[in-house]
PDB file of C-alpha atoms in Angstrom:
ATOM      1  CA  UNK A   1     -13.568  19.829 -46.573  1.00 64.00           C
ATOM      2  CA  UNK A   2     -15.674  22.536 -43.709  1.00 66.00           C
ATOM      3  CA  UNK A   3     -15.655  24.801 -46.457  1.00 68.00           C
ATOM      4  CA  UNK A   4     -16.940  22.248 -48.798  1.00 71.00           C
ATOM      5  CA  UNK A   5     -19.822  21.908 -45.932  1.00 67.00           C
ATOM      6  CA  UNK A   6     -20.604  24.963 -45.763  1.00 69.00           C
ATOM      7  CA  UNK A   7     -21.270  25.360 -49.189  1.00 72.00           C
ATOM      8  CA  UNK A   8     -23.638  22.502 -49.815  1.00 69.00           C
ATOM      9  CA  UNK A   9     -25.793  23.721 -46.706  1.00 71.00           C
ATOM     10  CA  UNK A  10     -26.587  27.801 -48.458  1.00 74.00           C
ATOM     11  CA  UNK A  11     -28.463  25.652 -51.093  1.00 75.00           C
ATOM     12  CA  UNK A  12     -31.165  24.799 -48.462  1.00 75.00           C
ATOM     13  CA  UNK A  13     -33.484  28.183 -48.381  1.00 81.00           C
ATOM     14  CA  UNK A  14     -34.442  29.321 -44.826  1.00 84.00           C
ATOM     15  CA  UNK A  15     -36.623  26.369 -44.089  1.00 84.00           C
ATOM     16  CA  UNK A  16     -35.003  23.451 -45.296  1.00 81.00           C
ATOM     17  CA  UNK A  17     -32.383  24.733 -42.875  1.00 82.00           C
ATOM     18  CA  UNK A  18     -34.866  24.380 -39.649  1.00 87.00           C
ATOM     19  CA  UNK A  19     -35.551  20.990 -40.419  1.00 84.00           C
ATOM     20  CA  UNK A  20     -31.921  19.534 -41.784  1.00 83.00           C
ATOM     21  CA  UNK A  21     -31.162  21.024 -38.544  1.00 86.00           C
ATOM     22  CA  UNK A  22     -34.232  20.148 -36.049  1.00 88.00           C
ATOM     23  CA  UNK A  23     -32.807  16.078 -37.938  1.00 86.00           C
ATOM     24  CA  UNK A  24     -29.464  16.644 -36.977  1.00 88.00           C
ATOM     25  CA  UNK A  25     -30.243  17.208 -34.264  1.00 92.00           C
ATOM     26  CA  UNK A  26     -32.548  14.363 -33.504  1.00 90.00           C
ATOM     27  CA  UNK A  27     -29.916  11.793 -34.822  1.00 90.00           C
ATOM     28  CA  UNK A  28     -27.451  12.863 -31.738  1.00 94.00           C
ATOM     29  CA  UNK A  29     -30.492  12.408 -29.173  1.00 92.00           C
ATOM     30  CA  UNK A  30     -30.983   8.669 -30.743  1.00 91.00           C
ATOM     31  CA  UNK A  31     -27.879   7.923 -30.608  1.00 93.00           C
ATOM     32  CA  UNK A  32     -27.775   8.891 -26.737  1.00 93.00           C
ATOM     33  CA  UNK A  33     -30.604   6.487 -26.728  1.00 91.00           C
ATOM     34  CA  UNK A  34     -28.669   4.024 -28.865  1.00 91.00           C
ATOM     35  CA  UNK A  35     -25.771   4.490 -26.345  1.00 93.00           C
ATOM     36  CA  UNK A  36     -28.478   3.735 -22.934  1.00 90.00           C
ATOM     37  CA  UNK A  37     -30.064   1.039 -25.088  1.00 90.00           C
ATOM     38  CA  UNK A  38     -26.317  -0.563 -25.036  1.00 91.00           C
ATOM     39  CA  UNK A  39     -26.218   0.047 -21.579  1.00 90.00           C
ATOM     40  CA  UNK A  40     -29.352  -1.138 -20.138  1.00 88.00           C
ATOM     41  CA  UNK A  41     -28.980  -4.881 -22.257  1.00 89.00           C
ATOM     42  CA  UNK A  42     -25.636  -4.447 -21.047  1.00 89.00           C
ATOM     43  CA  UNK A  43     -27.733  -4.299 -17.251  1.00 86.00           C
ATOM     44  CA  UNK A  44     -29.727  -6.976 -17.886  1.00 87.00           C
ATOM     45  CA  UNK A  45     -27.088  -9.233 -19.151  1.00 89.00           C
ATOM     46  CA  UNK A  46     -25.485  -8.855 -15.431  1.00 88.00           C
ATOM     47  CA  UNK A  47     -27.928  -8.919 -13.525  1.00 85.00           C
ATOM     48  CA  UNK A  48     -29.542 -12.204 -14.884  1.00 86.00           C
ATOM     49  CA  UNK A  49     -25.832 -14.628 -14.508  1.00 89.00           C
ATOM     50  CA  UNK A  50     -25.556 -12.848 -11.280  1.00 86.00           C
ATOM     51  CA  UNK A  51     -28.366 -11.487  -8.884  1.00 83.00           C
ATOM     52  CA  UNK A  52     -26.261 -10.802  -6.010  1.00 83.00           C
ATOM     53  CA  UNK A  53     -23.185  -9.710  -7.097  1.00 85.00           C
ATOM     54  CA  UNK A  54     -25.860  -7.087  -8.970  1.00 83.00           C
ATOM     55  CA  UNK A  55     -27.410  -6.084  -5.971  1.00 82.00           C
ATOM     56  CA  UNK A  56     -23.893  -5.403  -4.213  1.00 84.00           C
ATOM     57  CA  UNK A  57     -21.989  -4.596  -7.288  1.00 86.00           C
ATOM     58  CA  UNK A  58     -24.880  -1.563  -9.109  1.00 84.00           C
ATOM     59  CA  UNK A  59     -26.320   0.135  -6.252  1.00 85.00           C
ATOM     60  CA  UNK A  60     -27.162   2.609  -8.000  1.00 87.00           C
ATOM     61  CA  UNK A  61     -29.357   1.292  -9.970  1.00 83.00           C
ATOM     62  CA  UNK A  62     -31.033  -1.112  -7.037  1.00 81.00           C
ATOM     63  CA  UNK A  63     -31.688   2.207  -4.529  1.00 86.00           C
ATOM     64  CA  UNK A  64     -33.403   4.368  -7.873  1.00 84.00           C
ATOM     65  CA  UNK A  65     -35.492   0.499  -8.716  1.00 82.00           C
ATOM     66  CA  UNK A  66     -36.499   1.275  -3.632  1.00 83.00           C
ATOM     67  CA  UNK A  67     -36.610   5.364  -4.520  1.00 88.00           C
ATOM     68  CA  UNK A  68     -39.744   3.722  -6.866  1.00 84.00           C
ATOM     69  CA  UNK A  69     -40.863   1.263  -4.576  1.00 84.00           C
ATOM     70  CA  UNK A  70     -40.248  -1.714  -6.308  1.00 81.00           C
ATOM     71  CA  UNK A  71     -39.646  -4.310  -4.292  1.00 80.00           C
ATOM     72  CA  UNK A  72     -36.031  -5.897  -4.624  1.00 76.00           C
ATOM     73  CA  UNK A  73     -37.779 -10.029  -5.381  1.00 79.00           C
ATOM     74  CA  UNK A  74     -39.152  -8.663  -8.355  1.00 82.00           C
ATOM     75  CA  UNK A  75     -35.739  -6.387  -9.911  1.00 82.00           C
ATOM     76  CA  UNK A  76     -35.275  -9.040 -12.357  1.00 84.00           C
ATOM     77  CA  UNK A  77     -39.233  -8.472 -14.329  1.00 87.00           C
ATOM     78  CA  UNK A  78     -38.959  -4.626 -13.114  1.00 85.00           C
ATOM     79  CA  UNK A  79     -35.784  -4.081 -15.213  1.00 85.00           C
ATOM     80  CA  UNK A  80     -36.749  -6.205 -18.029  1.00 87.00           C
ATOM     81  CA  UNK A  81     -40.711  -4.531 -17.755  1.00 89.00           C
ATOM     82  CA  UNK A  82     -37.674  -1.695 -18.331  1.00 87.00           C
ATOM     83  CA  UNK A  83     -35.462  -2.884 -20.922  1.00 89.00           C
ATOM     84  CA  UNK A  84     -39.162  -3.547 -23.280  1.00 92.00           C
ATOM     85  CA  UNK A  85     -40.214   0.119 -22.463  1.00 92.00           C
ATOM     86  CA  UNK A  86     -36.640   1.346 -23.391  1.00 91.00           C
ATOM     87  CA  UNK A  87     -36.757  -0.551 -26.613  1.00 91.00           C
ATOM     88  CA  UNK A  88     -40.510   0.652 -27.832  1.00 94.00           C
ATOM     89  CA  UNK A  89     -39.462   4.390 -27.511  1.00 93.00           C
ATOM     90  CA  UNK A  90     -36.448   3.465 -29.689  1.00 91.00           C
ATOM     91  CA  UNK A  91     -37.704   2.053 -31.628  1.00 93.00           C
ATOM     92  CA  UNK A  92     -40.940   4.572 -32.248  1.00 95.00           C
ATOM     93  CA  UNK A  93     -38.648   7.603 -31.940  1.00 93.00           C
ATOM     94  CA  UNK A  94     -36.855   6.227 -34.838  1.00 91.00           C
ATOM     95  CA  UNK A  95     -38.894   4.596 -36.692  1.00 93.00           C
ATOM     96  CA  UNK A  96     -40.221   8.505 -37.202  1.00 92.00           C
ATOM     97  CA  UNK A  97     -36.528   9.761 -37.512  1.00 90.00           C
ATOM     98  CA  UNK A  98     -36.549   7.982 -40.504  1.00 89.00           C
ATOM     99  CA  UNK A  99     -39.236   8.593 -41.492  1.00 91.00           C
ATOM    100  CA  UNK A 100     -38.970  12.742 -42.027  1.00 86.00           C
ATOM    101  CA  UNK A 101     -35.548  11.995 -43.079  1.00 86.00           C
ATOM    102  CA  UNK A 102     -36.904  10.351 -46.349  1.00 88.00           C
ATOM    103  CA  UNK A 103     -39.602  12.682 -45.706  1.00 86.00           C
ATOM    104  CA  UNK A 104     -37.520  15.785 -46.055  1.00 80.00           C
ATOM    105  CA  UNK A 105     -34.864  13.618 -48.875  1.00 80.00           C
ATOM    106  CA  UNK A 106     -37.311  13.462 -50.802  1.00 84.00           C
ATOM    107  CA  UNK A 107     -39.499  16.983 -51.241  1.00 74.00           C
TER     108      UNK A 107
END
């Protein structure tokens, strides 16, 4: 199996190998971004379901918001905006990644 992969990569020229490595690294970053968004979504559901237990069970998240000067009373709003921002960043990143992937495949 390993020999087949190495054989397939040997068909690429130097420029294509650089692009392939960049796309592979970008896919890894995209996977990490997907994982982070699932975690933020989990925190949002937890916050919406029971606000008081969220503050007790997730003191690190509350401390991060307090560090940046956000009021604890508006935690739901700030976490919702953060969730939207993360999903927007993820959408833009993955859109650009797939654009370059299809461009790489078609060249």
